[in-house]
CSV table of C-alpha atoms (C1' of nucleotides) in Angstrom, one decimal:
chain,number,residue,atom,x,y,z
A,359,MET,CA,-19.5,185.3,33.7
A,360,GLN,CA,-17.4,188.3,32.8
A,361,LEU,CA,-18.6,190.4,29.9
A,362,ILE,CA,-16.8,193.7,30.3
A,363,THR,CA,-13.1,193.6,30.6
A,364,VAL,CA,-10.5,196.1,31.9
A,365,PRO,CA,-8.7,198.3,29.3
A,366,ASP,CA,-5.1,197.3,28.6
A,367,ASP,CA,-3.5,200.4,30.1
A,368,VAL,CA,-5.3,199.9,33.4
A,369,TYR,CA,-4.5,196.2,33.4
A,370,ASN,CA,-0.8,196.8,32.8
A,371,ARG,CA,-0.7,199.5,35.5
A,372,ARG,CA,-2.2,197.0,37.9
A,373,ILE,CA,0.2,194.3,37.0
A,374,ARG,CA,3.2,196.6,37.5
A,375,ARG,CA,1.8,197.7,40.9
A,376,PHE,CA,1.5,194.0,41.8
A,377,GLU,CA,5.1,193.3,40.9
A,378,SER,CA,6.4,196.1,43.0
A,379,ALA,CA,4.1,195.4,45.9
A,380,CYS,CA,5.4,191.8,45.9
A,381,ARG,CA,9.0,193.0,46.0
A,382,ASP,CA,8.2,195.6,48.7
A,383,ASN,CA,6.4,193.1,50.9
A,384,GLY,CA,8.8,190.2,50.4
A,385,LEU,CA,6.2,188.1,48.7
A,386,LYS,CA,7.4,185.3,46.5
A,387,MET,CA,6.2,185.4,42.9
A,388,THR,CA,4.5,182.1,42.6
A,389,HIS,CA,2.5,180.8,39.7
A,390,GLN,CA,-0.7,180.7,41.8
A,391,ARG,CA,-0.3,184.3,42.9
A,392,MET,CA,0.3,185.6,39.4
A,393,VAL,CA,-2.7,183.8,38.0
A,394,ILE,CA,-4.9,184.9,40.8
A,395,PHE,CA,-3.8,188.5,40.5
A,396,ARG,CA,-4.1,188.5,36.7
A,397,ASP,CA,-7.7,187.4,37.1
A,398,LEU,CA,-8.5,190.1,39.6
A,399,ALA,CA,-6.7,192.8,37.5
A,400,ARG,CA,-8.9,191.9,34.5
A,401,SER,CA,-12.1,191.6,36.6
A,402,THR,CA,-15.0,194.1,36.7
A,403,ASP,CA,-17.4,191.8,38.6
A,404,HIS,CA,-16.0,192.0,42.1
A,405,PRO,CA,-15.5,188.3,42.4
A,406,SER,CA,-15.8,186.2,45.6
A,407,ALA,CA,-13.1,183.7,46.5
A,408,GLU,CA,-15.1,181.0,45.0
A,409,MET,CA,-15.6,182.9,41.7
A,410,VAL,CA,-11.9,183.5,41.5
A,411,HIS,CA,-11.2,179.8,42.3
A,412,GLY,CA,-13.5,178.7,39.5
A,413,ARG,CA,-11.8,180.9,37.0
A,414,VAL,CA,-8.2,180.3,37.9
A,415,ARG,CA,-8.7,176.6,37.7
A,416,ARG,CA,-8.8,177.0,33.9
A,417,ASP,CA,-5.1,177.8,34.2
A,418,ILE,CA,-4.1,175.7,37.3
A,419,PRO,CA,-6.6,172.9,37.5
A,420,THR,CA,-5.2,171.7,40.8
A,421,ILE,CA,-5.3,175.0,42.7
A,422,SER,CA,-7.2,174.7,46.0
A,423,LEU,CA,-9.8,177.0,47.3
A,424,ASP,CA,-7.9,177.6,50.5
A,425,THR,CA,-4.9,178.9,48.5
A,426,VAL,CA,-7.3,181.4,46.9
A,427,TYR,CA,-8.5,182.5,50.3
A,428,ARG,CA,-5.0,182.8,51.7
A,429,THR,CA,-3.8,184.7,48.6
A,430,LEU,CA,-6.7,187.1,48.6
A,431,THR,CA,-6.1,187.9,52.3
A,432,THR,CA,-2.4,188.4,51.6
A,433,PHE,CA,-3.2,190.8,48.7
A,434,GLU,CA,-5.6,192.7,50.8
A,435,LYS,CA,-3.0,193.1,53.6
A,436,CYS,CA,-0.6,194.5,51.0
A,437,GLY,CA,-3.2,197.0,49.9
A,438,LEU,CA,-3.3,195.4,46.4
A,439,ILE,CA,-7.0,194.7,46.5
A,440,PHE,CA,-10.0,195.7,48.6
A,441,ARG,CA,-12.8,193.8,50.2
A,442,VAL,CA,-16.0,195.4,48.9
A,443,GLN,CA,-18.6,196.7,51.4
A,444,ALA,CA,-21.4,194.6,50.1
A,445,GLU,CA,-22.3,191.9,52.6
A,446,ALA,CA,-23.7,189.6,50.0
A,447,GLY,CA,-23.0,186.5,52.1
A,448,GLN,CA,-19.5,186.1,50.6
A,449,ALA,CA,-16.7,188.6,50.7
A,450,ARG,CA,-16.2,190.2,47.3
A,451,TYR,CA,-12.9,191.7,46.0
A,452,ASP,CA,-11.9,194.6,43.9
A,453,ALA,CA,-8.6,195.4,42.3
A,454,GLY,CA,-9.6,198.9,41.3
A,455,LEU,CA,-7.4,201.5,43.1
A,456,GLU,CA,-8.7,204.6,41.3
A,457,PRO,CA,-11.4,206.2,43.6
A,458,HIS,CA,-14.8,204.8,42.8
A,459,HIS,CA,-18.0,203.8,44.5
A,460,HIS,CA,-20.4,200.9,44.5
A,461,PHE,CA,-24.0,200.3,43.6
A,462,VAL,CA,-25.2,197.0,45.0
A,463,CYS,CA,-28.3,195.5,43.5
A,464,THR,CA,-30.3,194.0,46.3
A,465,GLU,CA,-32.0,191.7,43.9
A,466,CYS,CA,-29.2,190.0,41.9
A,467,LYS,CA,-26.3,191.1,44.2
A,468,THR,CA,-24.3,192.4,41.3
A,469,ILE,CA,-21.9,195.2,42.3
A,470,TYR,CA,-21.5,198.0,39.9
A,471,ASP,CA,-18.8,200.6,39.9
A,472,PHE,CA,-19.3,204.3,39.3
A,473,VAL,CA,-17.3,207.4,39.7
A,474,TRP,CA,-18.5,210.4,41.7
A,475,SER,CA,-16.0,213.2,41.6
A,476,GLU,CA,-18.4,215.5,43.4
A,477,PHE,CA,-18.2,213.2,46.4
A,478,GLU,CA,-14.4,213.4,46.5
A,479,ARG,CA,-14.6,217.1,46.8
A,480,VAL,CA,-16.9,217.3,49.8
A,481,ALA,CA,-15.0,217.6,53.1
A,482,LEU,CA,-15.7,215.1,55.8
A,483,PRO,CA,-17.6,216.5,58.9
A,484,ASP,CA,-15.7,217.2,62.1
A,485,ALA,CA,-17.7,214.3,63.7
A,486,ALA,CA,-15.8,211.8,61.5
A,487,GLY,CA,-12.4,213.2,62.3
A,488,ASN,CA,-13.3,213.0,66.0
A,489,ILE,CA,-13.9,209.3,65.8
A,490,GLY,CA,-10.5,208.5,64.5
A,491,HIS,CA,-8.1,208.5,61.6
A,492,VAL,CA,-9.9,208.0,58.3
A,493,GLN,CA,-8.0,205.9,55.8
A,494,GLU,CA,-10.7,205.3,53.2
A,495,LYS,CA,-14.0,206.9,52.3
A,496,GLN,CA,-16.5,205.5,49.9
A,497,ALA,CA,-20.2,205.8,49.0
A,498,VAL,CA,-22.4,202.7,48.8
A,499,LEU,CA,-25.7,202.8,47.0
A,500,LYS,CA,-28.3,200.1,47.3
A,501,GLY,CA,-31.1,199.6,44.8
A,502,ILE,CA,-32.4,197.6,41.9
A,503,CYS,CA,-30.3,197.5,38.8
A,504,ARG,CA,-31.6,198.1,35.3
A,505,LYS,CA,-31.4,194.4,34.4
A,506,CYS,CA,-33.6,193.4,37.4
A,507,LEU,CA,-36.0,196.3,36.8
A,508,ASP,CA,-36.5,195.2,33.2
A,509,ARG,CA,-37.0,191.6,34.1
A,510,ALA,CA,-39.6,192.6,36.7
A,511,GLY,CA,-41.4,194.9,34.2
A,512,SER,CA,-41.6,192.3,31.5
A,513,HIS,CA,-44.4,190.2,33.0
B,459,MET,CA,-20.8,195.9,76.4
B,460,GLN,CA,-23.0,198.9,75.7
B,461,LEU,CA,-21.9,202.2,77.2
B,462,ILE,CA,-23.9,204.9,75.3
B,463,THR,CA,-27.6,204.4,75.2
B,464,VAL,CA,-30.2,205.9,72.9
B,465,PRO,CA,-32.2,209.0,74.2
B,466,ASP,CA,-35.7,208.3,75.4
B,467,ASP,CA,-37.5,210.2,72.7
B,468,VAL,CA,-35.6,208.4,69.9
B,469,TYR,CA,-36.2,205.0,71.7
B,470,ASN,CA,-39.9,205.7,72.0
B,471,ARG,CA,-40.2,206.7,68.4
B,472,ARG,CA,-38.6,203.5,67.3
B,473,ILE,CA,-40.9,201.4,69.5
B,474,ARG,CA,-44.0,203.1,68.0
B,475,ARG,CA,-42.6,202.5,64.5
B,476,PHE,CA,-42.1,198.9,65.4
B,477,GLU,CA,-45.6,198.5,66.6
B,478,SER,CA,-47.1,200.0,63.5
B,479,ALA,CA,-44.8,198.0,61.2
B,480,CYS,CA,-45.9,194.8,62.9
B,481,ARG,CA,-49.5,195.7,62.3
B,482,ASP,CA,-48.9,196.7,58.7
B,483,ASN,CA,-47.0,193.5,57.9
B,484,GLY,CA,-49.3,191.2,59.8
B,485,LEU,CA,-46.5,190.2,62.2
B,486,LYS,CA,-47.6,188.7,65.5
B,487,MET,CA,-46.4,190.5,68.6
B,488,THR,CA,-44.5,187.8,70.4
B,489,HIS,CA,-42.5,188.2,73.5
B,490,GLN,CA,-39.3,187.3,71.7
B,491,ARG,CA,-39.8,189.9,69.0
B,492,MET,CA,-40.5,192.6,71.5
B,493,VAL,CA,-37.5,191.8,73.5
B,494,ILE,CA,-35.2,191.6,70.4
B,495,PHE,CA,-36.5,194.9,69.0
B,496,ARG,CA,-36.2,196.7,72.3
B,497,ASP,CA,-32.6,195.6,72.5
B,498,LEU,CA,-31.9,196.9,69.0
B,499,ALA,CA,-33.8,200.1,69.6
B,500,ARG,CA,-31.6,200.9,72.6
B,501,SER,CA,-28.4,199.8,70.9
B,502,THR,CA,-25.7,202.1,69.6
B,503,ASP,CA,-23.2,199.3,69.0
B,504,HIS,CA,-24.6,197.7,65.7
B,505,PRO,CA,-24.8,194.3,67.2
B,506,SER,CA,-24.4,191.0,65.4
B,507,ALA,CA,-27.0,188.2,65.8
B,508,GLU,CA,-24.8,186.6,68.4
B,509,MET,CA,-24.5,189.8,70.4
B,510,VAL,CA,-28.3,190.3,70.4
B,511,HIS,CA,-28.7,186.7,71.4
B,512,GLY,CA,-26.3,187.1,74.3
B,513,ARG,CA,-28.2,190.1,75.6
B,514,VAL,CA,-31.8,189.1,75.1
B,515,ARG,CA,-31.0,185.9,77.1
B,516,ARG,CA,-31.1,188.0,80.2
B,517,ASP,CA,-34.8,188.4,79.6
B,518,ILE,CA,-35.6,185.1,77.9
B,519,PRO,CA,-33.0,182.6,78.9
B,520,THR,CA,-34.4,179.9,76.7
B,521,ILE,CA,-34.4,181.9,73.4
B,522,SER,CA,-32.5,180.2,70.7
B,523,LEU,CA,-30.0,181.7,68.3
B,524,ASP,CA,-31.9,180.7,65.3
B,525,THR,CA,-34.9,182.7,66.5
B,526,VAL,CA,-32.7,185.7,66.7
B,527,TYR,CA,-31.5,185.1,63.1
B,528,ARG,CA,-35.0,184.6,61.8
B,529,THR,CA,-36.3,187.7,63.7
B,530,LEU,CA,-33.5,189.9,62.5
B,531,THR,CA,-34.2,188.8,58.9
B,532,THR,CA,-37.9,189.5,59.4
B,533,PHE,CA,-37.2,193.0,60.8
B,534,GLU,CA,-34.9,193.8,57.9
B,535,LYS,CA,-37.5,192.8,55.3
B,536,CYS,CA,-40.0,195.1,57.0
B,537,GLY,CA,-37.5,197.9,56.8
B,538,LEU,CA,-37.4,198.2,60.6
B,539,ILE,CA,-33.6,197.6,60.8
B,540,PHE,CA,-30.7,197.6,58.4
B,541,ARG,CA,-27.8,195.4,57.9
B,542,VAL,CA,-24.7,197.5,58.1
B,543,GLN,CA,-22.2,197.6,55.3
B,544,ALA,CA,-19.2,196.5,57.4
B,545,GLU,CA,-18.2,192.9,56.4
B,546,ALA,CA,-16.7,192.3,59.8
B,547,GLY,CA,-17.3,188.5,59.4
B,548,GLN,CA,-20.7,188.7,60.9
B,549,ALA,CA,-23.7,190.7,59.8
B,550,ARG,CA,-24.3,193.7,62.0
B,551,TYR,CA,-27.6,195.4,62.5
B,552,ASP,CA,-28.7,199.0,63.1
B,553,ALA,CA,-32.1,200.3,64.2
B,554,GLY,CA,-31.3,203.9,63.3
B,555,LEU,CA,-33.5,205.2,60.6
B,556,GLU,CA,-32.4,208.8,60.6
B,557,PRO,CA,-29.8,209.3,57.8
B,558,HIS,CA,-26.4,208.6,59.2
B,559,HIS,CA,-23.1,207.1,58.0
B,560,HIS,CA,-20.6,204.6,59.4
B,561,PHE,CA,-17.0,204.7,60.4
B,562,VAL,CA,-15.6,201.2,60.7
B,563,CYS,CA,-12.5,200.7,62.7
B,564,THR,CA,-10.3,198.2,60.9
B,565,GLU,CA,-8.6,197.3,64.1
B,566,CYS,CA,-11.3,196.6,66.6
B,567,LYS,CA,-14.2,196.3,64.1
B,568,THR,CA,-16.3,198.9,66.1
B,569,ILE,CA,-18.9,200.7,64.0
B,570,TYR,CA,-19.4,204.3,64.8
B,571,ASP,CA,-22.2,206.5,63.5
B,572,PHE,CA,-21.9,210.0,62.3
B,573,VAL,CA,-24.1,212.5,60.6
B,574,TRP,CA,-23.0,214.3,57.4
B,575,SER,CA,-25.6,216.7,56.2
B,576,GLU,CA,-23.4,217.9,53.5
B,577,PHE,CA,-23.4,214.5,51.9
B,578,GLU,CA,-27.2,214.4,51.8
B,579,ARG,CA,-27.2,217.6,49.8
B,580,VAL,CA,-24.8,216.4,47.0
B,581,ALA,CA,-26.7,215.0,44.0
B,582,LEU,CA,-25.8,211.6,42.7
B,583,PRO,CA,-23.9,211.5,39.4
B,584,ASP,CA,-25.8,210.5,36.2
B,585,ALA,CA,-23.7,207.3,36.2
B,586,ALA,CA,-25.5,206.1,39.3
B,587,GLY,CA,-29.0,206.7,37.9
B,588,ASN,CA,-28.0,204.8,34.8
B,589,ILE,CA,-27.2,201.7,36.7
B,590,GLY,CA,-30.6,201.4,38.2
B,591,HIS,CA,-33.1,202.7,40.8
B,592,VAL,CA,-31.3,203.9,43.9
B,593,GLN,CA,-33.1,203.1,47.2
B,594,GLU,CA,-30.4,204.0,49.7
B,595,LYS,CA,-27.2,205.9,49.8
B,596,GLN,CA,-24.6,205.9,52.5
B,597,ALA,CA,-21.0,206.8,53.1
B,598,VAL,CA,-18.7,204.3,54.7
B,599,LEU,CA,-15.4,205.3,56.2
B,600,LYS,CA,-12.6,203.0,57.2
B,601,GLY,CA,-9.8,203.8,59.5
B,602,ILE,CA,-8.5,203.5,63.0
B,603,CYS,CA,-10.6,204.8,65.9
B,604,ARG,CA,-9.3,207.0,68.7
B,605,LYS,CA,-9.4,204.1,71.2
B,606,CYS,CA,-7.1,202.0,69.0
B,607,LEU,CA,-4.8,204.9,68.1
B,608,ASP,CA,-4.4,205.6,71.8
B,609,ARG,CA,-3.7,202.0,72.7
B,610,ALA,CA,-1.1,201.8,69.9
B,611,GLY,CA,0.5,205.1,70.9
B,612,SER,CA,0.9,204.1,74.6
B,613,HIS,CA,3.8,201.7,74.1
C,379,DG,C1',19.6,175.4,51.7
C,380,DT,C1',16.1,177.9,53.9
C,381,DA,C1',12.0,180.2,54.4
C,382,DC,C1',7.8,180.8,52.6
C,383,DG,C1',3.8,179.0,50.0
C,384,DT,C1',0.7,175.3,48.6
C,385,DG,C1',-2.4,171.4,48.9
C,386,DC,C1',-5.0,168.5,51.6
C,387,DA,C1',-8.1,167.5,55.1
C,388,DA,C1',-10.3,168.8,59.0
C,389,DA,C1',-12.4,172.2,61.9
C,390,DA,C1',-14.3,176.5,63.1
C,391,DA,C1',-17.6,180.0,62.5
C,392,DT,C1',-21.8,181.8,60.6
C,393,DT,C1',-26.2,181.3,58.8
C,394,DT,C1',-30.2,178.6,57.0
C,395,DT,C1',-33.7,174.9,57.0
C,396,DG,C1',-37.2,171.0,58.2
C,397,DC,C1',-40.1,169.6,61.4
C,398,DT,C1',-42.7,169.6,65.8
C,399,DT,C1',-44.5,172.2,69.5
C,400,DT,C1',-46.2,176.5,71.3
C,401,DA,C1',-48.5,180.8,71.3
C,402,DA,C1',-50.9,185.0,69.2
C,403,DT,C1',-54.9,186.6,66.9
D,327,DA,C1',-59.6,177.4,65.6
D,328,DT,C1',-56.2,179.0,62.6
D,329,DT,C1',-52.0,180.5,61.4
D,330,DA,C1',-47.7,182.2,62.3
D,331,DA,C1',-43.7,181.9,65.3
D,332,DA,C1',-40.4,179.4,68.4
D,333,DG,C1',-37.4,175.8,69.6
D,334,DC,C1',-34.6,172.0,68.5
D,335,DA,C1',-31.4,169.7,65.8
D,336,DA,C1',-29.2,169.1,61.7
D,337,DA,C1',-27.2,170.8,57.6
D,338,DA,C1',-25.3,174.1,54.5
D,339,DT,C1',-22.2,177.7,53.6
D,340,DT,C1',-18.2,180.4,54.1
D,341,DT,C1',-13.7,180.9,56.0
D,342,DT,C1',-9.7,179.4,58.8
D,343,DT,C1',-6.0,176.3,60.4
D,344,DG,C1',-2.3,172.5,61.2
D,345,DC,C1',0.8,169.8,59.0
D,346,DA,C1',3.6,167.7,55.3
D,347,DC,C1',5.4,168.5,51.0
D,348,DG,C1',7.0,171.6,47.2
D,349,DT,C1',9.1,175.7,45.2
D,350,DA,C1',11.0,180.5,44.8
D,351,DC,C1',14.8,183.0,46.1
DNA sequence: GTACGTGCAAAAATTTTGCTTTAAT
DNA sequence: ATTAAAGCAAAATTTTTGCACGTAC
């Protein structure tokens, strides 16, 4: 379930980016793609293909899971969304393009976003540049989230 | 195939750590576990379960893939090895305990290690501490490795 | 009208599990 | 002798694919 939602201005920016990305990549504007992207653009929970499928079925009850898989892969190739580095069994997706990082709870597998402007300012070591051409850099934290800590502490 | 190998002193340190971790966790010292751990301790290629299976079969031709899966999971629970944040379809493992980070080539899926001492020195933002208790922090880079860049450039 | 996208079903790939046999302590 | 681990086979889970039909441009 999705409690926190994305602010309107961020959501609208994402939708506009989606529309231009479709045009630029020659993607047809299908009902399925719009509904799937709208769900992602509003999401803060880094949903898996199955989570997206479950939610978009409210709008398109006949949509198939493989369409969701194909669509997510397509969006990823266009740079519209990212696969999250979280290896929680299933691939998880994120429509947030603003630089941010992830805290993965090893207990409940929830993925939390956080910003870390200090990180953005630190230069990569030479070692990294020697390996190849860096396109994306991100920090990943693992730990136990507050919710799980509280649950464990209460008995 | 494995080109670079781990220096002897690092390898020996890992093996000693393995032996004490088995004692501490009440794990029996089976032939399979030793062979699997030795392979990981020598590895620099962040192998998947299947890669490990393929290699340890040289020593134990009858070893089954599910034993490898079970053993890797066991080692991970003991903190002897880590699952790498790389979502390359399969889970990838790493026996390196010294702080290091990963560069994942989006082309060939190779995972390269690098050290980044500057990163270790930067304090986490308050936002991260508010989410929960951080147990592990790491940077993940994505990009195209030199090998793939060269291959693409040569035609 | 044409090319691309979707739905369906089936398969592929990866990982997990129940049960029996084997081996370590 | 006990108890954990290995091996086998089967299942569960996640993701991909071929083909026929439908839809956006």
